[in-house]
Amino acid sequence: MLHLALESRLQAAVTALYPGIVVDSIRVRPASDSKFGDYQSNALMALARERKVNPRQLATDVVARMDVTDWCEPVEIAGPGFLNFRLRPGALESVLQAALVGEHLFFSVTAPELRRTVVIDYSSPNVAKPMHVGHIRSTILGESLSRVLRLLGHRVISDNHIGDWGTQFGMLLLGWKTMLDAAALDADPIGELERIYKRVNIGCKEQPETLERARAELVKLQAGDEENLKIWREMIRLSQVQFDTIYGRLGVRFDHTLGESFYNPWLPEVVSRLLELGIARESEGAVAVFSDGTLPQKEDPFLISRDGEWVANPALIRKSDGAFNYATTDLATLDYRLRTWSPSEIIYVTDGRQQLHFRQVFQAFHRWQPQAATAVRLTHAWFGSILGEDGKPFKTRSGDTVKLADLLDEAEERALRVVLEKRPDLDSVAQREVARKIGLGAVKYQDLLPNRQSDYVFSWDKMLALTGNTAVYVQYQCTRAGKVVRDAGVLPAAWTSGPALCLQEPSELALARHLLSFGLSLEAVGDECRPNLLCNYLYELASLYSRFYDSCPVLKAAEPARTTRLALCELTARVLRQGLDCLGIEAPESM
RNA sequence: GCACGGGUAGCUCAAUUGGAUAGAGCGUCGGCCUCCGAAGCCGAAGGUUGUGGGUUCGACCCCCGCCCCGUGCACCA
C-alpha cells in the first residue's frame, strides 16, 4: 500500500537523475526495525555501485528530487546510504480508514491490462490407487497458489492432470477379470483395486506368463477393445468418487480434470512433428529427443557427464514397443493448454524428482514451437521429497504409506479431543465443526509453512501439532479479534464517516504497520510460488495482535482509543480471515 | 562421475532485490488469569550460519575449493 506510493516517488526521483534507467529494482520495504522509521530503501547503495558514484552523495541527490511530504517526514539518509521513511501522524490512520470502508484490504487488485492467465497443474493422483500423504503437498500448495493469484485479480485455470493411463492398467485389467471380489469392490472400491493390483504385480514378477497376459490386456485397451475400455472407465469413475471426497474435505476445486488419457489422440502427431523437424530421432528402436548443441553443456538437459565425458541424456517420446510415455504426454498437454487458454504462465506443482524431466520437456517444446514458448513462462514449482521419521525416503511401495483420508481423520480426532476439553459448553455438532476446521487447518498449515524445497519429514505429532506456529494460533487470534468487535455491539459511526482514528501505543502502531504489508506478502507468494511467505506474515500478524490485545484494553478504553482499537480488531480479523482463506484454511467464528 | 536441492540454537524450521544487533516454534528454566477468551502473554538460557578462501562500506545469501545428506541421470509416471 503506502510502500508502493513511496516506491513510485523514489523511482521517479531516480529517473529524474538518470533518465532512461530501469527502476524495477528500486524498492521500498517495511523498515527492518521500527527505530529506522516505517519504511526503508536499500536500493540506492546498489545503484551507486553500479554507477560508480558515492552512495551518500547519490542518496542526497535523489532525496532532493523526491517529494513525499504528503506522507512522510523529511527522508533520512543513514549509514552508507539507507533511506529511512518516517510516516507523518495520520498517514497510517488514513489507510486504515480507507480499509474500514472497504476501499481495499491492504492489497491492490491487478490492473486489467496487467492481469495474467495462469494455468496451475497440481494434485495429479493416480487412478485405482489411494491418495496418500505424498499427494497432500502438491494439492495444498497448488490450491493455495491458485487462491492467491485469483485474489490478486489474475485469471487462474486449475487443472488436475490425473494419472488415468499407462502400463499399470494392464495389470489392473487382468486382476479385474480374474480375481475381483465384487462385494469388496462395493464396500471399498479403491482398497479392492489396490489389492488386485498388488496381487497381479507379484504374479508378474514370479510368472512370465502372467506378465504376458497383463501386457496383452494393455494392448487390447490401447487398441480400443470395448470390454476393456468399459472396465477402465469404471475404474476411473470409482477413483473420481474417492478424489472428490478428499477434495471436498480439503476445500479444493478444479476447473478441469483432464487426465493423461485425454491427450492420447495427439501423441502420434507430436512424435511425427518432432521427427519431421529433426528435434527427435530414432535410437535403439525408440524415438528420443537429443541435444541440439545450442546450450552450454552444463545447462543442457539432454547432456550428462559420465566419467569426465559429456554423453547423450535423451528424453524418450516413443518406446521401442511403440507406446508413448510421460514426456510425450506432457508435450501434448503443453501444446493443448497454449492453444486452448493462451496462458502467460503455466505452473507445475510436482515433487523435485521431476526437475530434469520438466527441463527436458520445456526445452524440447521451445525447439518445437519457439514463438509460443517465448510467450509463456513455464514454472516448475517443485517441492522436496517426503521422508520417514528415520530420515530415509518415504517409499510408497513399502506398504506402510499413510493414507490421506486416515491423516485427515486423525487430525480431526486430535482436534476434537482438545475442543472437548476447552469448550465443554458447545453442543456436539458445534464441537465437531470446530474440530474439523482446526484439524484440517493444522494439516494444511504444517504443509505450507516450510520452504517448499526442503525435504519433508513426516511425523504425526508435527503434522497435527496444535500449539506454537500453527494454524490454530492464527485461527485463535482471528476469533478473539472477531469476538471483541461482536461484543462491541453497535459499530462506531466514525468508521464510515470520517477521520476519527488515532494510533498511539507502540503495539497499536506495530499492528497497524503490519496490516499494511498484507499485499506485499501476497505478491511475493504469487511471484515465487511460496505460500510459506504468507504463513509467516499471518503468524507475525496474529502475534502482533496478541501483544496488542494483551496490553491495550479495547471495549473499556476511552475515546478515541476505543474506536481506534476496535478498528484494529476488525481489520486484523478481516486480514487474518482473508489470509487463511488463501491458504485454504477456514476460520471458525468461535473456537 | 555430472546436475539440482539442503547443511542455521538440543530438535523442527525462518530470515522480504546483498542491508543495520541472524529470528520463531517445540523442548528446558522462571514469572502472569479479581481485568474484553491463558488454544494466550512476558522473561531467561541456547549460534564461529558444515568448512577453507575470495568479492565489498556490508555476506546465511554472490564467486572458487573441500566435507556430509537427499534426489535425478534410456524405454515407470
XYZ file of C-alpha atoms (C1' of nucleotides) in Angstrom:
668
model
C 0.000 0.000 0.000
C 1.944 3.002 1.238
C 5.230 1.413 0.263
C 4.027 1.406 -3.345
C 3.274 5.111 -3.238
C 6.683 5.845 -1.779
C 8.314 3.472 -4.212
C 6.912 5.222 -7.259
C 8.062 8.607 -5.919
C 11.519 7.207 -5.340
C 11.611 5.674 -8.804
C 10.514 8.972 -10.318
C 13.310 10.763 -8.500
C 15.884 8.252 -9.729
C 14.559 8.617 -13.264
C 14.869 12.388 -12.974
C 18.524 11.939 -12.094
C 19.262 9.173 -14.595
C 16.744 9.356 -17.460
C 16.005 6.045 -19.121
C 17.303 3.869 -16.327
C 15.436 0.653 -15.412
C 13.987 1.275 -11.982
C 12.257 -2.046 -11.333
C 14.787 -2.961 -8.689
C 14.334 0.313 -6.807
C 12.171 -0.877 -3.937
C 10.709 0.473 -0.747
C 10.145 -2.064 2.002
C 8.900 -2.041 5.584
C 11.687 -0.981 7.910
C 13.644 -3.872 9.382
C 13.480 -2.164 12.773
C 10.970 0.440 13.859
C 13.786 2.628 15.147
C 14.637 3.282 11.490
C 11.131 4.528 10.814
C 8.268 2.896 8.943
C 9.790 2.167 5.542
C 13.252 1.931 4.112
C 15.004 1.588 0.802
C 18.388 -0.014 0.293
C 18.341 0.222 -3.463
C 20.432 3.363 -3.873
C 23.533 1.674 -2.496
C 23.319 -0.964 -5.192
C 22.674 1.718 -7.787
C 25.658 3.753 -6.582
C 27.935 0.781 -7.044
C 26.569 0.123 -10.493
C 27.074 3.772 -11.449
C 30.370 4.015 -9.615
C 29.328 7.059 -7.612
C 29.411 7.862 -3.926
C 26.327 6.284 -2.344
C 25.714 9.052 0.199
C 26.021 11.670 -2.497
C 23.625 9.742 -4.714
C 21.164 9.447 -1.841
C 21.384 13.175 -1.240
C 20.794 13.920 -4.925
C 17.836 11.561 -5.156
C 16.209 12.754 -1.972
C 16.484 16.340 -3.224
C 14.375 15.347 -6.249
C 11.780 13.429 -4.291
C 8.656 14.826 -2.729
C 6.961 12.630 -0.184
C 5.889 15.330 2.230
C 2.236 14.356 1.898
C 3.002 11.050 3.600
C 6.328 11.397 5.372
C 8.635 13.455 7.491
C 11.796 14.532 5.661
C 13.575 11.425 4.398
C 16.605 10.479 6.452
C 19.806 9.209 4.894
C 21.511 6.783 7.224
C 24.767 4.858 7.292
C 26.284 4.179 3.867
C 23.073 5.232 2.083
C 19.930 3.772 3.581
C 16.817 5.848 3.059
C 14.537 5.878 6.064
C 10.938 6.988 5.711
C 9.045 8.066 8.786
C 5.303 8.473 8.277
C 3.589 11.656 9.370
C 0.942 11.435 12.056
C -2.339 10.494 10.430
C -0.846 8.667 7.451
C -1.398 5.188 8.832
C -4.794 6.183 10.136
C -5.982 7.314 6.732
C -5.035 3.995 5.152
C -6.853 2.123 7.913
C -9.854 4.355 7.429
C -9.991 3.532 3.725
C -9.788 -0.169 4.536
C -12.607 0.117 7.048
C -14.986 1.452 4.440
C -13.985 -1.311 2.056
C -11.822 0.574 -0.408
C -9.152 -2.100 -0.083
C -7.855 -4.798 2.222
C -4.194 -3.743 2.108
C -3.534 -5.225 -1.301
C -4.071 -3.969 -4.832
C -6.060 -5.907 -7.356
C -4.011 -6.155 -10.537
C -4.950 -3.608 -13.197
C -6.890 -5.188 -16.092
C -4.094 -4.662 -18.622
C -1.624 -6.443 -16.335
C -3.788 -9.425 -15.494
C -2.259 -12.752 -16.344
C -3.826 -16.033 -17.346
C -2.195 -18.734 -15.269
C -2.693 -22.456 -15.657
C -1.864 -24.379 -12.487
C -1.286 -28.100 -12.697
C -1.427 -29.775 -9.301
C -2.504 -32.766 -7.229
C -2.451 -35.294 -10.111
C -3.258 -38.522 -8.232
C -3.294 -41.898 -9.924
C -6.425 -43.786 -10.778
C -7.013 -47.008 -8.817
C -4.629 -46.024 -6.042
C -5.481 -44.480 -2.694
C -4.428 -40.862 -2.241
C -1.675 -40.931 0.336
C 0.265 -38.392 2.298
C 2.541 -37.861 -0.702
C -0.286 -36.184 -2.594
C -1.022 -33.602 0.008
C 1.821 -31.258 -0.757
C 1.040 -30.770 -4.408
C -2.652 -30.433 -3.672
C -2.323 -27.918 -0.862
C 0.450 -25.893 -2.479
C -1.344 -25.704 -5.806
C -4.644 -24.788 -4.236
C -3.047 -22.018 -2.239
C -1.240 -20.558 -5.257
C -4.464 -20.702 -7.172
C -6.350 -18.820 -4.457
C -3.694 -16.149 -4.054
C -3.419 -15.446 -7.768
C -7.196 -15.282 -8.095
C -7.408 -12.839 -5.215
C -4.828 -10.647 -6.927
C -7.134 -10.483 -9.923
C -5.492 -12.938 -12.279
C -7.367 -15.448 -14.397
C -6.482 -18.828 -12.946
C -7.208 -22.160 -14.587
C -6.669 -25.111 -12.275
C -6.182 -28.435 -13.988
C -5.913 -31.829 -12.322
C -3.740 -33.928 -14.621
C -4.745 -37.288 -13.173
C -2.840 -40.474 -13.970
C -5.535 -42.347 -15.832
C -3.400 -44.056 -18.474
C -0.312 -46.201 -18.514
C 1.131 -49.638 -18.081
C -0.469 -50.245 -14.684
C -3.818 -50.746 -16.409
C -2.655 -53.992 -17.973
C -2.282 -55.457 -14.509
C -5.446 -53.862 -13.224
C -7.497 -55.238 -16.110
C -6.081 -58.714 -15.643
C -6.816 -58.557 -11.930
C -10.320 -57.241 -12.546
C -11.090 -60.162 -14.851
C -9.504 -62.923 -12.799
C -9.682 -62.123 -9.107
C -12.123 -59.291 -8.467
C -14.174 -59.590 -5.298
C -17.433 -57.819 -6.181
C -18.518 -57.419 -2.568
C -15.167 -55.945 -1.600
C -15.293 -53.609 -4.574
C -18.671 -52.409 -3.425
C -17.536 -51.808 0.144
C -14.142 -50.245 -0.566
C -13.512 -49.742 -4.285
C -10.026 -48.320 -4.051
C -8.936 -50.880 -1.482
C -10.043 -53.681 -3.772
C -8.359 -52.132 -6.814
C -5.196 -51.750 -4.821
C -5.415 -55.374 -3.699
C -5.786 -56.818 -7.186
C -3.024 -54.568 -8.488
C -0.613 -55.767 -5.834
C -1.542 -59.414 -6.390
C -1.032 -59.235 -10.139
C 2.150 -57.237 -9.698
C 3.593 -60.015 -7.572
C 2.353 -62.578 -10.085
C 4.128 -60.739 -12.897
C 7.406 -60.946 -11.066
C 7.056 -64.654 -10.390
C 5.474 -65.957 -13.585
C 6.423 -64.677 -17.028
C 3.072 -65.780 -18.443
C 1.185 -63.508 -16.058
C 3.279 -60.590 -17.256
C 2.443 -61.550 -20.829
C -1.280 -61.681 -20.080
C -1.160 -58.267 -18.416
C 0.623 -56.831 -21.446
C -1.965 -58.368 -23.710
C -4.762 -56.684 -21.732
C -2.961 -53.350 -22.048
C -2.568 -53.775 -25.805
C -6.270 -54.551 -26.101
C -7.136 -51.443 -24.102
C -4.918 -49.267 -26.241
C -6.415 -50.792 -29.379
C -9.881 -49.740 -28.243
C -11.290 -53.058 -27.039
C -14.850 -52.355 -25.867
C -14.816 -54.558 -22.800
C -11.503 -53.237 -21.527
C -12.500 -49.647 -22.185
C -15.641 -50.203 -20.158
C -13.725 -51.603 -17.197
C -11.147 -48.821 -17.488
C -13.884 -46.158 -17.415
C -15.414 -47.803 -14.368
C -12.085 -47.735 -12.551
C -11.743 -44.025 -13.328
C -15.271 -43.377 -12.131
C -14.653 -45.179 -8.844
C -11.399 -43.284 -8.362
C -13.003 -39.950 -9.109
C -15.501 -40.608 -6.323
C -12.582 -41.048 -3.967
C -10.820 -37.927 -5.250
C -13.959 -35.859 -4.936
C -14.457 -36.980 -1.364
C -10.941 -35.920 -0.416
C -11.126 -32.655 -2.368
C -14.463 -31.907 -0.770
C -12.953 -32.296 2.664
C -9.962 -30.173 1.726
C -12.000 -27.468 0.011
C -10.080 -27.984 -3.217
C -11.774 -27.309 -6.538
C -10.513 -27.808 -10.074
C -11.692 -26.035 -13.181
C -10.661 -29.030 -15.261
C -9.714 -32.634 -14.766
C -8.009 -33.552 -17.996
C -6.128 -36.734 -17.317
C -3.302 -38.225 -19.309
C -5.703 -40.256 -21.437
C -7.283 -37.071 -22.748
C -4.138 -36.369 -24.753
C -3.869 -39.804 -26.379
C -5.243 -38.709 -29.763
C -2.444 -36.168 -30.218
C 0.514 -38.302 -29.208
C 1.354 -39.822 -32.618
C 1.203 -36.350 -34.130
C 3.571 -34.918 -31.519
C 6.119 -37.620 -32.283
C 5.835 -37.262 -36.047
C 6.140 -33.484 -35.864
C 9.256 -33.698 -33.724
C 10.693 -36.263 -36.130
C 9.947 -34.066 -39.149
C 11.512 -31.055 -37.508
C 14.616 -33.041 -36.684
C 14.168 -32.457 -32.971
C 13.713 -36.146 -32.298
C 15.243 -39.181 -33.962
C 15.218 -42.948 -33.709
C 17.634 -44.574 -31.338
C 17.825 -48.190 -30.284
C 14.335 -48.745 -31.622
C 12.849 -45.878 -29.625
C 12.267 -42.260 -30.583
C 14.041 -39.680 -28.467
C 14.923 -36.002 -28.291
C 18.644 -35.310 -28.168
C 20.707 -32.215 -27.573
C 20.902 -29.719 -30.420
C 24.114 -28.323 -29.014
C 22.824 -24.769 -28.630
C 23.096 -24.674 -24.846
C 26.250 -24.751 -22.764
C 26.918 -28.355 -21.797
C 26.278 -27.799 -18.111
C 22.877 -26.274 -18.783
C 21.782 -28.716 -21.468
C 19.161 -31.109 -20.086
C 19.929 -33.544 -22.868
C 23.559 -33.971 -21.894
C 25.132 -35.570 -18.886
C 28.709 -36.064 -17.796
C 29.900 -39.622 -17.266
C 33.471 -40.223 -16.210
C 34.557 -36.838 -17.463
C 32.808 -37.081 -20.822
C 29.578 -35.413 -21.925
C 27.222 -38.033 -23.274
C 23.639 -38.005 -24.517
C 20.827 -37.937 -21.986
C 17.823 -38.159 -24.278
C 14.147 -37.780 -23.460
C 12.157 -40.689 -24.841
C 8.948 -39.802 -26.593
C 8.190 -43.234 -28.040
C 9.259 -46.549 -26.620
C 10.680 -49.305 -28.803
C 7.378 -51.178 -28.461
C 5.585 -48.191 -29.999
C 3.979 -46.904 -26.795
C 4.289 -43.287 -25.746
C 5.478 -42.069 -22.410
C 5.487 -39.262 -19.879
C 7.384 -36.713 -21.942
C 5.136 -37.260 -24.956
C 2.007 -36.649 -22.920
C 3.458 -33.578 -21.275
C 4.401 -32.080 -24.627
C 0.910 -32.708 -25.968
C -0.549 -31.246 -22.779
C 1.582 -28.142 -23.041
C 0.575 -27.688 -26.654
C -3.115 -28.131 -25.791
C -3.015 -25.658 -22.927
C -1.393 -22.990 -25.032
C -3.864 -23.494 -27.876
C -6.860 -23.578 -25.576
C -6.238 -20.897 -22.972
C -3.280 -18.813 -24.233
C -1.824 -18.581 -20.749
C 1.002 -16.225 -19.874
C 2.214 -18.716 -17.322
C 1.889 -22.408 -16.528
C 2.819 -23.611 -13.062
C 3.531 -27.285 -12.464
C 3.393 -28.299 -8.827
C 5.174 -31.634 -8.501
C 7.932 -33.113 -6.408
C 11.539 -32.206 -7.046
C 12.496 -35.553 -8.547
C 10.913 -34.425 -11.785
C 13.135 -31.407 -12.312
C 15.149 -32.932 -15.118
C 12.011 -34.206 -16.799
C 10.455 -30.736 -16.901
C 13.657 -29.092 -18.055
C 13.686 -31.538 -20.935
C 10.029 -31.001 -21.743
C 10.350 -27.204 -21.628
C 13.485 -27.255 -23.741
C 12.009 -29.669 -26.280
C 8.898 -27.533 -26.528
C 10.999 -24.444 -27.028
C 12.581 -26.068 -30.051
C 9.234 -27.340 -31.330
C 7.312 -24.051 -31.036
C 9.813 -21.238 -30.402
C 7.308 -18.411 -30.720
C 4.701 -19.914 -28.425
C 7.378 -20.903 -25.944
C 8.750 -17.398 -25.564
C 5.262 -16.030 -24.912
C 4.676 -18.215 -21.879
C 6.518 -18.534 -18.602
C 6.887 -22.181 -17.663
C 7.432 -22.695 -13.972
C 8.163 -25.919 -12.211
C 7.210 -25.134 -8.613
C 8.797 -28.244 -7.168
C 8.834 -29.388 -3.606
C 11.062 -31.633 -1.530
C 10.683 -35.339 -1.015
C 8.789 -36.873 1.827
C 10.968 -38.686 4.285
C 10.108 -41.117 7.043
C 10.768 -40.317 10.687
C 14.142 -42.002 10.334
C 15.119 -39.519 7.658
C 15.104 -42.154 4.956
C 12.993 -41.733 1.821
C 9.339 -42.391 2.366
C 8.734 -45.060 -0.246
C 5.210 -45.641 -1.426
C 5.684 -49.261 -2.346
C 6.787 -50.311 1.133
C 3.164 -50.780 2.085
C 3.220 -48.626 5.198
C 2.134 -45.428 3.499
C -0.182 -43.142 5.389
C -3.427 -42.712 3.540
C -4.615 -39.165 3.174
C -8.110 -39.961 4.416
C -6.638 -41.516 7.572
C -4.440 -38.493 8.150
C -7.416 -36.160 7.902
C -9.471 -38.375 10.230
C -6.706 -38.427 12.786
C -6.298 -34.654 12.548
C -9.979 -34.094 13.247
C -9.963 -36.572 16.108
C -6.996 -34.995 17.822
C -8.544 -31.575 17.418
C -11.821 -32.853 18.828
C -10.090 -34.052 21.983
C -8.810 -30.538 22.579
C -12.151 -28.949 21.756
C -13.957 -31.242 24.213
C -11.583 -30.090 26.890
C -11.602 -26.381 26.057
C -15.222 -25.916 25.058
C -17.464 -28.279 27.031
C -20.181 -25.609 26.740
C -20.678 -26.153 22.994
C -23.075 -28.777 21.690
C -21.544 -31.777 19.986
C -22.370 -30.640 16.457
C -20.617 -27.335 17.019
C -17.692 -29.092 18.677
C -17.232 -31.347 15.665
C -17.423 -28.446 13.273
C -14.768 -26.512 15.157
C -12.606 -29.637 15.420
C -12.900 -30.153 11.679
C -11.712 -26.632 10.875
C -8.891 -26.823 13.375
C -7.732 -30.298 12.439
C -7.700 -29.707 8.694
C -6.180 -26.266 9.201
C -3.344 -27.774 11.208
C -2.509 -30.265 8.472
C -2.601 -27.677 5.704
C -0.623 -25.079 7.586
C 2.043 -27.567 8.565
C 2.343 -28.466 4.927
C 2.622 -24.890 3.715
C 4.870 -23.472 6.434
C 8.263 -24.898 5.467
C 10.060 -23.711 2.377
C 8.673 -25.967 -0.326
C 12.125 -27.028 -1.483
C 13.053 -28.502 1.867
C 12.598 -32.209 2.293
C 9.606 -33.159 4.304
C 9.928 -35.402 7.337
C 6.579 -36.969 8.002
C 5.562 -37.038 11.648
C 2.102 -37.431 13.091
C 2.913 -35.201 16.031
C 4.414 -32.470 13.916
C 1.741 -32.641 11.258
C -1.030 -32.409 13.836
C 0.569 -30.012 16.320
C -1.875 -27.593 17.891
C 0.447 -25.183 19.686
C 3.065 -22.683 18.581
C 3.376 -21.524 14.991
C 0.326 -23.356 13.712
C -2.978 -22.606 12.042
C -4.697 -22.896 15.425
C -2.754 -19.931 16.714
C -3.780 -17.802 13.761
C -7.386 -19.022 13.957
C -7.465 -18.311 17.674
C -6.298 -14.723 17.317
C -8.751 -14.288 14.473
C -11.705 -15.419 16.590
C -10.598 -13.267 19.520
C -10.439 -10.229 17.279
C -13.815 -11.012 15.794
C -15.319 -11.576 19.241
C -14.295 -8.152 20.514
C -15.979 -6.495 17.557
C -19.157 -8.524 18.060
C -19.175 -7.719 21.770
C -18.942 -4.038 20.962
C -22.453 -4.248 19.534
C -23.136 -1.097 17.572
C -20.124 -0.181 15.481
C -18.718 3.332 15.708
C -20.229 5.641 13.131
C -16.801 7.236 12.807
C -15.644 4.199 10.837
C -17.660 5.292 7.864
C -17.967 8.991 8.349
C -14.542 10.478 8.756
C -11.127 10.534 10.317
C -11.502 9.518 13.911
C -8.637 7.116 14.425
C -5.607 7.903 16.483
C -2.796 5.401 16.912
C -0.614 5.953 19.963
C 0.599 2.857 21.757
C 3.633 1.049 20.295
C 1.653 -2.180 19.991
C -1.100 -0.352 18.079
C 1.421 1.148 15.680
C 3.244 -2.128 15.132
C -0.005 -3.911 14.382
C -1.202 -1.201 12.016
C 2.103 -1.122 10.149
C 1.994 -4.861 9.646
C -1.572 -4.770 8.338
C -0.335 -2.571 5.520
C 2.104 -5.248 4.356
C -0.533 -7.846 3.545
C -0.327 -7.098 -0.165
C 3.447 -7.368 -0.142
C 3.269 -10.929 1.091
C 0.507 -11.865 -1.358
C 2.584 -10.544 -4.247
C 5.605 -12.459 -3.042
C 3.601 -15.680 -2.848
C 2.387 -15.178 -6.407
C 5.816 -14.288 -7.776
C 7.783 -17.029 -6.100
C 5.144 -19.723 -5.662
C 5.883 -19.801 -1.951
C 2.822 -19.782 0.301
C 5.112 -20.108 3.324
C 5.704 -16.363 2.990
C 2.020 -15.839 3.685
C 2.148 -18.234 6.646
C 4.986 -16.194 8.104
C 3.088 -12.972 7.513
C -0.086 -14.245 9.157
C 1.737 -15.696 12.124
C 3.502 -12.387 12.645
C 0.231 -10.503 12.345
C -1.514 -12.820 14.797
C 1.380 -12.458 17.176
C 1.315 -8.650 16.954
C -2.405 -8.746 17.552
C -1.955 -10.901 20.613
C 0.573 -8.481 22.072
C -1.703 -5.567 21.304
C -4.674 -7.338 22.829
C -2.675 -8.119 25.925
C -1.515 -4.583 26.505
C -4.441 -2.465 25.271
C -7.965 -2.750 26.597
C -10.439 -2.196 23.782
C -14.032 -2.051 24.974
C -13.166 -0.389 28.246
C -10.885 2.207 26.713
C -11.844 5.883 26.465
C -12.295 7.596 23.141
C -10.605 7.983 20.719
C -8.642 4.908 21.740
C -11.736 2.710 21.824
C -12.760 3.448 18.244
C -9.179 3.090 17.041
C -8.600 -0.208 18.795
C -11.914 -1.590 17.659
C -10.891 -0.710 14.125
C -7.619 -2.587 14.583
C -9.537 -5.637 15.805
C -11.895 -5.525 12.855
C -9.161 -5.081 10.254
C -6.966 -7.728 11.823
C -9.860 -10.172 11.759
C -10.556 -9.370 8.126
C -6.943 -9.805 7.040
C -6.457 -12.995 9.037
C -9.645 -14.451 7.612
C -8.697 -13.487 4.057
C -5.154 -14.740 4.525
C -6.283 -18.067 5.943
C -8.687 -18.409 3.052
C -5.726 -18.012 0.700
C -4.147 -20.984 2.429
C -7.391 -22.910 2.077
C -7.954 -22.763 5.829
C -11.304 -21.932 7.378
C -11.584 -19.512 10.275
C -14.190 -20.519 12.860
C -16.412 -17.799 14.298
C -15.608 -19.095 17.736
C -13.470 -21.936 18.974
C 31.025 -39.064 -12.357
C 27.647 -34.842 -13.550
C 23.303 -31.929 -12.276
C 19.663 -29.915 -8.838
C 18.442 -29.122 -3.599
C 19.899 -28.989 1.507
C 23.648 -28.205 5.874
C 21.491 -22.014 10.562
C 20.109 -22.791 18.652
C 19.390 -29.645 21.774
C 15.115 -30.737 17.825
C 11.918 -28.756 13.521
C 12.432 -24.554 10.599
C 12.502 -18.742 9.170
C 15.456 -14.736 7.640
C 11.404 -9.715 2.232
C 16.309 -7.484 -4.934
C 23.465 -8.195 -0.508
C 21.492 -4.348 4.452
C 21.522 -2.118 10.044
C 22.021 -6.323 16.589
C 20.576 -13.958 12.278
C 14.564 -14.737 14.261
C 10.272 -18.228 15.592
C 8.097 -22.835 17.412
C 8.968 -27.308 20.273
C 11.803 -28.675 24.498
C 14.292 -26.612 29.292
C 14.079 -22.923 33.447
C 11.276 -18.704 35.765
C 7.013 -15.318 36.002
C 1.447 -13.671 34.575
C -5.883 -15.137 34.914
C -10.104 -10.091 40.843
C -9.204 -7.174 34.336
C -12.549 -7.646 26.523
C -11.124 -15.773 25.522
C -4.492 -18.463 29.346
C -5.579 -22.653 22.362
C -2.628 -16.793 25.359
C 1.328 -13.124 27.260
C 6.305 -11.707 29.452
C 11.367 -13.129 30.667
C 15.995 -16.414 30.709
C 19.385 -19.875 28.737
C 20.761 -21.645 23.920
C 24.760 -19.512 17.434
C 32.278 -19.037 14.925
C 25.136 -19.865 9.839
C 29.232 -27.569 7.505
C 34.454 -25.994 6.291
C 38.717 -23.008 3.964
C 39.468 -18.860 0.896
C 37.577 -14.584 -2.174
C 34.461 -10.212 -3.736
C 32.787 -5.074 -0.579
C 31.062 0.055 3.144
C 28.333 -4.528 4.479
C 27.712 -11.865 3.150
C 23.272 -17.237 5.867
C 22.647 -15.054 0.817
C 27.242 -13.851 -4.535
C 32.248 -16.467 -6.592
C 36.082 -20.726 -6.061
C 37.774 -25.289 -3.384
C 36.615 -29.172 0.075
C 33.278 -32.357 3.576
C 28.488 -34.542 4.744
C 22.864 -35.648 3.484
C 18.834 -36.172 -0.184
C 17.170 -36.600 -5.255
C 17.769 -37.463 -10.562
C 20.521 -39.397 -14.838
C 17.016 -44.687 -21.845
C 12.144 -47.155 -22.829
C 7.814 -46.079 -14.961
C 4.884 -41.695 -14.266
